[in-house]
């Protein structure tokens, strides 16, 4: 059985929209936020990690079942919903097509490496809280005394080690995969309660960017809360370099086009939680935390293609 091993954590159906020609075989610039360097790839070979969706210890189950489900069933439907939304400048009223669009948004939140890191942090925070509970005097002297005494450490030493984060839970891949499936289903429900609009960019606006964490959240003026459930926020999702989807939770009055300054704000939240940014060129328009609008330039460095 043919087993695909190179898995996209950002689907090429989305990445191609951030090339100049908006096609899958055009050049896409990958900008590494930490290294501050950029190199070019095609969407076909960008945002890939080997065996990213492989199910471990699957027994008789195909270990690539999730990758096949995404590639054969889920992504073709999301691609059609994306295409219609861009062409019509609207999210479809058809319930099935709307669900495919929302699945694209939700999966774009949770598919990338950043969400795996967040889930690992969440699991480990839970472990630290659990151990701290065990180490309370009333528990340490009770049912957990023998268990914790077997470590050969005093309760004070164990408390200090726990505070320093010595105890870490090694989250297995299947737990990560199950978590992102559950989170995607949950987010589809949350995003379905928002009103979605699709806007083109003004002619003078610079391009939008994509990233490995492309769904952003902007507070409305005068508010500081940031939550998918907060009605005083805008969910931002660049559909391609010239088209933006906004998820609204109230009567926000939006313009008929996206102008340069709003592009800078959207680009900032698109790149905020990302490790890589995907762009039509190795620079993009940005607004700093101090509110200054400027171009972010990345050095062009050729790197060897990933094996």
Tab-separated table of C-alpha atoms in Angstrom:
chain	number	residue	atom	x	y	z
A	1	UNK	CA	0.000	0.000	0.000
A	2	UNK	CA	1.300	3.438	-0.934
A	3	UNK	CA	1.800	5.450	2.249
A	4	UNK	CA	2.261	9.207	1.820
A	5	UNK	CA	4.842	10.433	4.311
A	6	UNK	CA	5.117	14.159	3.524
A	7	UNK	CA	2.177	15.764	5.271
A	8	UNK	CA	1.076	19.398	4.930
A	9	UNK	CA	0.189	21.120	8.190
A	10	UNK	CA	-0.986	24.070	6.061
A	11	UNK	CA	-2.820	22.669	3.018
A	12	UNK	CA	-1.566	23.624	-0.427
A	13	UNK	CA	-5.159	24.539	-1.372
A	14	UNK	CA	-4.647	27.551	0.921
A	15	UNK	CA	-0.942	28.189	0.313
A	16	UNK	CA	-1.302	28.590	-3.449
A	17	UNK	CA	-3.391	31.718	-2.900
A	18	UNK	CA	-0.364	33.522	-1.489
A	19	UNK	CA	1.778	33.177	-4.599
A	20	UNK	CA	1.812	35.952	-7.210
A	21	UNK	CA	-0.053	33.832	-9.757
A	22	UNK	CA	-2.346	32.180	-7.167
A	23	UNK	CA	-1.465	28.718	-8.472
A	24	UNK	CA	0.094	25.656	-6.881
A	25	UNK	CA	3.241	25.573	-9.050
A	26	UNK	CA	4.190	29.241	-8.543
A	27	UNK	CA	6.768	30.579	-6.083
A	28	UNK	CA	5.865	30.935	-2.433
A	29	UNK	CA	8.217	32.697	-0.042
A	30	UNK	CA	8.722	31.062	3.333
A	31	UNK	CA	9.807	33.539	5.995
A	32	UNK	CA	11.173	32.038	9.202
A	33	UNK	CA	10.216	34.347	12.070
A	34	UNK	CA	12.965	33.248	14.463
A	35	UNK	CA	15.817	33.053	11.942
A	36	UNK	CA	14.586	36.114	9.991
A	37	UNK	CA	15.495	34.592	6.674
A	38	UNK	CA	13.411	33.657	3.657
A	39	UNK	CA	13.584	31.070	0.916
A	40	UNK	CA	11.327	30.140	-1.956
A	41	UNK	CA	9.359	26.949	-2.482
A	42	UNK	CA	6.251	25.895	-4.314
A	43	UNK	CA	3.102	25.355	-2.208
A	44	UNK	CA	3.561	21.667	-2.986
A	45	UNK	CA	6.739	21.516	-0.902
A	46	UNK	CA	6.020	24.120	1.792
A	47	UNK	CA	4.621	23.634	5.311
A	48	UNK	CA	5.490	19.936	5.346
A	49	UNK	CA	6.584	17.590	8.106
A	50	UNK	CA	7.266	13.922	7.606
A	51	UNK	CA	4.585	11.647	9.125
A	52	UNK	CA	2.880	14.595	10.813
A	53	UNK	CA	-0.498	12.789	10.862
A	54	UNK	CA	0.770	9.227	11.212
A	55	UNK	CA	-1.198	7.226	13.787
A	56	UNK	CA	1.210	5.229	15.939
A	57	UNK	CA	0.694	1.612	17.068
A	58	UNK	CA	-2.393	1.399	14.896
A	59	UNK	CA	-2.590	-2.398	14.740
A	60	UNK	CA	-4.778	-3.373	11.796
A	61	UNK	CA	-5.723	0.282	11.243
A	62	UNK	CA	-3.928	2.070	8.403
A	63	UNK	CA	-1.477	4.393	10.217
A	64	UNK	CA	-2.051	6.988	7.491
A	65	UNK	CA	-5.840	6.969	7.861
A	66	UNK	CA	-5.975	10.601	9.007
A	67	UNK	CA	-3.716	11.837	6.195
A	68	UNK	CA	-5.812	9.911	3.659
A	69	UNK	CA	-9.051	11.250	5.140
A	70	UNK	CA	-7.746	14.809	4.865
A	71	UNK	CA	-6.370	14.390	1.346
A	72	UNK	CA	-9.169	12.312	-0.171
A	73	UNK	CA	-12.310	13.530	1.576
A	74	UNK	CA	-11.903	16.672	3.665
A	75	UNK	CA	-9.555	18.934	1.699
A	76	UNK	CA	-11.311	18.644	-1.711
A	77	UNK	CA	-14.524	19.891	-0.087
A	78	UNK	CA	-12.692	22.673	1.761
A	79	UNK	CA	-11.016	23.679	-1.514
A	80	UNK	CA	-14.393	24.029	-3.218
A	81	UNK	CA	-15.778	26.091	-0.323
A	82	UNK	CA	-12.687	28.334	-0.435
A	83	UNK	CA	-12.979	28.779	-4.207
A	84	UNK	CA	-16.661	29.725	-3.994
A	85	UNK	CA	-16.060	32.168	-1.138
A	86	UNK	CA	-13.349	33.995	-3.098
A	87	UNK	CA	-15.286	34.042	-6.371
A	88	UNK	CA	-18.557	35.199	-4.791
A	89	UNK	CA	-16.985	37.370	-2.065
A	90	UNK	CA	-19.303	35.611	0.359
A	91	UNK	CA	-19.502	32.452	2.430
A	92	UNK	CA	-22.142	30.197	0.931
A	93	UNK	CA	-25.616	30.049	2.491
A	94	UNK	CA	-25.737	26.359	1.612
A	95	UNK	CA	-25.448	24.517	4.933
A	96	UNK	CA	-23.080	21.830	3.652
A	97	UNK	CA	-20.777	24.247	1.826
A	98	UNK	CA	-20.767	26.612	4.815
A	99	UNK	CA	-19.736	23.719	7.073
A	100	UNK	CA	-16.833	22.912	4.722
A	101	UNK	CA	-15.720	26.552	4.913
A	102	UNK	CA	-15.922	26.575	8.719
A	103	UNK	CA	-13.994	23.291	8.803
A	104	UNK	CA	-11.226	24.994	6.825
A	105	UNK	CA	-11.126	27.868	9.322
A	106	UNK	CA	-11.208	25.579	12.360
A	107	UNK	CA	-8.591	23.172	11.013
A	108	UNK	CA	-6.341	26.120	10.168
A	109	UNK	CA	-6.366	27.032	13.854
A	110	UNK	CA	-5.322	23.625	15.141
A	111	UNK	CA	-3.296	21.815	12.451
A	112	UNK	CA	0.102	23.445	12.804
A	113	UNK	CA	3.101	22.716	15.062
A	114	UNK	CA	2.226	25.672	17.294
A	115	UNK	CA	-0.980	23.986	18.472
A	116	UNK	CA	0.909	20.796	19.301
A	117	UNK	CA	3.285	22.846	21.427
A	118	UNK	CA	0.343	24.565	23.136
A	119	UNK	CA	-1.321	21.219	23.827
A	120	UNK	CA	1.912	19.858	25.294
A	121	UNK	CA	2.157	22.914	27.547
A	122	UNK	CA	-1.459	22.433	28.585
A	123	UNK	CA	-0.930	18.758	29.412
A	124	UNK	CA	2.193	19.570	31.411
A	125	UNK	CA	0.466	22.371	33.318
A	126	UNK	CA	-2.204	19.856	34.279
A	127	UNK	CA	0.436	17.399	35.468
A	128	UNK	CA	2.128	20.085	37.564
A	129	UNK	CA	-1.199	21.046	39.153
A	130	UNK	CA	-1.945	17.388	39.905
A	131	UNK	CA	1.459	16.814	41.530
A	132	UNK	CA	1.077	20.039	43.535
A	133	UNK	CA	-2.237	18.657	44.828
A	134	UNK	CA	-0.569	15.358	45.779
A	135	UNK	CA	2.114	17.266	47.677
A	136	UNK	CA	-0.296	19.132	49.915
A	137	UNK	CA	0.290	18.053	53.543
A	138	UNK	CA	-3.092	16.371	53.898
A	139	UNK	CA	-2.529	14.312	50.729
A	140	UNK	CA	1.168	13.601	51.166
A	141	UNK	CA	0.456	12.048	54.568
A	142	UNK	CA	-2.484	10.131	53.142
A	143	UNK	CA	-3.026	7.975	50.071
A	144	UNK	CA	-0.030	9.315	48.095
A	145	UNK	CA	2.559	9.020	50.878
A	146	UNK	CA	3.930	5.616	49.830
A	147	UNK	CA	3.928	6.559	46.128
A	148	UNK	CA	5.827	9.799	46.653
A	149	UNK	CA	8.153	8.394	49.329
A	150	UNK	CA	9.328	5.820	46.781
A	151	UNK	CA	11.014	8.629	44.824
A	152	UNK	CA	13.625	8.969	47.588
A	153	UNK	CA	13.015	12.735	47.737
A	154	UNK	CA	11.667	14.795	50.591
A	155	UNK	CA	8.349	16.557	50.088
A	156	UNK	CA	10.189	19.897	50.014
A	157	UNK	CA	12.496	18.649	47.241
A	158	UNK	CA	9.549	17.326	45.246
A	159	UNK	CA	7.693	20.637	45.569
A	160	UNK	CA	10.748	22.571	44.360
A	161	UNK	CA	11.259	20.193	41.439
A	162	UNK	CA	7.615	20.541	40.478
A	163	UNK	CA	7.802	24.341	40.580
A	164	UNK	CA	10.871	24.199	38.321
A	165	UNK	CA	8.987	22.104	35.767
A	166	UNK	CA	11.168	19.028	36.202
A	167	UNK	CA	8.202	16.701	35.828
A	168	UNK	CA	7.141	16.624	32.185
A	169	UNK	CA	4.504	14.533	30.467
A	170	UNK	CA	5.711	13.143	27.142
A	171	UNK	CA	2.577	13.551	25.021
A	172	UNK	CA	2.367	10.798	22.425
A	173	UNK	CA	1.423	11.593	18.845
A	174	UNK	CA	-1.964	9.842	18.983
A	175	UNK	CA	-2.975	12.044	21.914
A	176	UNK	CA	-2.024	15.099	19.853
A	177	UNK	CA	-3.982	13.852	16.848
A	178	UNK	CA	-7.080	13.054	18.891
A	179	UNK	CA	-6.831	16.473	20.540
A	180	UNK	CA	-6.776	18.350	17.235
A	181	UNK	CA	-9.743	16.341	15.925
A	182	UNK	CA	-11.739	17.189	19.057
A	183	UNK	CA	-10.642	20.831	18.963
A	184	UNK	CA	-11.586	21.205	15.297
A	185	UNK	CA	-15.097	19.876	15.928
A	186	UNK	CA	-15.455	22.239	18.886
A	187	UNK	CA	-14.250	25.257	16.898
A	188	UNK	CA	-16.611	24.589	13.990
A	189	UNK	CA	-19.456	24.983	16.481
A	190	UNK	CA	-18.002	28.213	17.870
A	191	UNK	CA	-17.314	29.722	14.445
A	192	UNK	CA	-20.783	28.773	13.185
A	193	UNK	CA	-22.217	31.333	15.607
A	194	UNK	CA	-20.337	34.156	13.904
A	195	UNK	CA	-21.454	36.126	10.879
A	196	UNK	CA	-18.886	35.708	8.115
A	197	UNK	CA	-18.090	38.306	5.457
A	198	UNK	CA	-15.534	38.148	2.638
A	199	UNK	CA	-13.794	41.332	1.530
A	200	UNK	CA	-11.421	42.202	-1.311
A	201	UNK	CA	-8.382	44.398	-0.772
A	202	UNK	CA	-8.286	47.929	-2.092
A	203	UNK	CA	-6.054	48.463	-5.126
A	204	UNK	CA	-3.471	50.361	-3.064
A	205	UNK	CA	-3.296	47.756	-0.289
A	206	UNK	CA	-0.245	45.493	0.053
A	207	UNK	CA	-0.735	41.733	0.078
A	208	UNK	CA	-2.023	39.676	2.954
A	209	UNK	CA	0.185	36.900	4.279
A	210	UNK	CA	-0.491	33.341	5.397
A	211	UNK	CA	1.301	31.429	8.167
A	212	UNK	CA	1.373	28.110	9.982
A	213	UNK	CA	-1.131	29.725	12.365
A	214	UNK	CA	-3.202	31.801	9.919
A	215	UNK	CA	-6.417	32.435	11.856
A	216	UNK	CA	-6.146	35.592	13.945
A	217	UNK	CA	-8.196	37.454	16.514
A	218	UNK	CA	-8.491	41.235	16.723
A	219	UNK	CA	-10.208	43.120	19.561
A	220	UNK	CA	-12.609	45.842	18.515
A	221	UNK	CA	-11.688	49.402	19.426
A	222	UNK	CA	-11.979	49.978	23.138
A	223	UNK	CA	-11.836	46.302	24.071
A	224	UNK	CA	-8.910	44.157	25.139
A	225	UNK	CA	-10.369	40.658	25.470
A	226	UNK	CA	-9.111	37.942	23.130
A	227	UNK	CA	-11.261	34.832	22.971
A	228	UNK	CA	-13.005	32.960	20.176
A	229	UNK	CA	-16.167	33.393	22.274
A	230	UNK	CA	-15.722	37.123	22.911
A	231	UNK	CA	-18.322	39.097	20.882
A	232	UNK	CA	-16.039	42.146	20.846
A	233	UNK	CA	-13.506	40.506	18.563
A	234	UNK	CA	-13.006	39.891	14.857
A	235	UNK	CA	-11.777	36.520	13.630
A	236	UNK	CA	-9.455	37.147	10.687
A	237	UNK	CA	-8.700	34.532	8.043
A	238	UNK	CA	-6.816	35.488	4.839
A	239	UNK	CA	-8.291	33.409	1.991
A	240	UNK	CA	-5.592	34.479	-0.441
A	241	UNK	CA	-3.221	37.405	-0.737
A	242	UNK	CA	-6.031	39.714	-1.951
A	243	UNK	CA	-9.091	38.411	-0.091
A	244	UNK	CA	-9.950	38.392	3.612
A	245	UNK	CA	-12.683	36.617	5.578
A	246	UNK	CA	-13.898	38.165	8.818
A	247	UNK	CA	-15.931	36.377	11.479
A	248	UNK	CA	-18.138	38.887	13.287
A	249	UNK	CA	-19.974	38.339	16.558
A	250	UNK	CA	-21.862	41.630	16.757
A	251	UNK	CA	-23.053	44.503	14.551
A	252	UNK	CA	-19.562	45.647	13.568
A	253	UNK	CA	-19.751	47.995	10.582
A	254	UNK	CA	-17.184	46.754	8.116
A	255	UNK	CA	-15.998	48.572	4.947
A	256	UNK	CA	-16.547	47.187	1.458
A	257	UNK	CA	-12.784	46.810	0.960
A	258	UNK	CA	-9.702	46.173	3.080
A	259	UNK	CA	-7.367	49.165	3.185
A	260	UNK	CA	-3.591	49.233	3.838
A	261	UNK	CA	-3.656	49.892	7.580
A	262	UNK	CA	-6.078	47.066	8.246
A	263	UNK	CA	-3.904	44.760	6.107
A	264	UNK	CA	-0.997	45.601	8.441
A	265	UNK	CA	-3.103	44.711	11.504
A	266	UNK	CA	-4.327	41.459	9.973
A	267	UNK	CA	-0.801	40.495	8.924
A	268	UNK	CA	0.387	41.068	12.470
A	269	UNK	CA	-2.151	38.668	14.020
A	270	UNK	CA	-1.610	36.171	11.187
A	271	UNK	CA	2.052	36.021	12.124
A	272	UNK	CA	1.628	36.457	15.880
A	273	UNK	CA	1.604	32.798	16.883
A	274	UNK	CA	3.491	31.497	13.874
A	275	UNK	CA	6.939	30.054	13.310
A	276	UNK	CA	6.754	30.547	9.530
A	277	UNK	CA	5.030	33.127	7.369
A	278	UNK	CA	4.098	32.443	3.724
A	279	UNK	CA	4.096	35.372	1.361
A	280	UNK	CA	4.135	36.370	-2.299
A	281	UNK	CA	7.488	38.079	-1.682
A	282	UNK	CA	10.088	38.081	1.120
A	283	UNK	CA	8.604	41.157	2.778
A	284	UNK	CA	5.179	42.204	4.029
A	285	UNK	CA	3.325	45.140	5.580
A	286	UNK	CA	3.063	45.114	9.361
A	287	UNK	CA	2.007	47.196	12.355
A	288	UNK	CA	4.290	47.123	15.378
A	289	UNK	CA	3.149	46.846	18.988
A	290	UNK	CA	3.818	50.592	19.193
A	291	UNK	CA	1.323	51.208	16.392
A	292	UNK	CA	3.898	52.005	13.691
A	293	UNK	CA	3.206	50.833	10.135
A	294	UNK	CA	6.184	49.525	8.218
A	295	UNK	CA	7.505	46.836	5.896
A	296	UNK	CA	9.140	43.775	7.399
A	297	UNK	CA	12.063	42.679	5.233
A	298	UNK	CA	13.593	39.202	5.311
A	299	UNK	CA	16.985	38.284	3.899
A	300	UNK	CA	16.854	35.927	0.931
A	301	UNK	CA	18.723	32.726	1.657
A	302	UNK	CA	18.633	29.577	-0.440
A	303	UNK	CA	18.341	26.383	1.582
A	304	UNK	CA	18.395	22.791	0.490
A	305	UNK	CA	15.034	21.168	-0.199
A	306	UNK	CA	13.719	19.061	2.640
A	307	UNK	CA	14.197	15.366	2.070
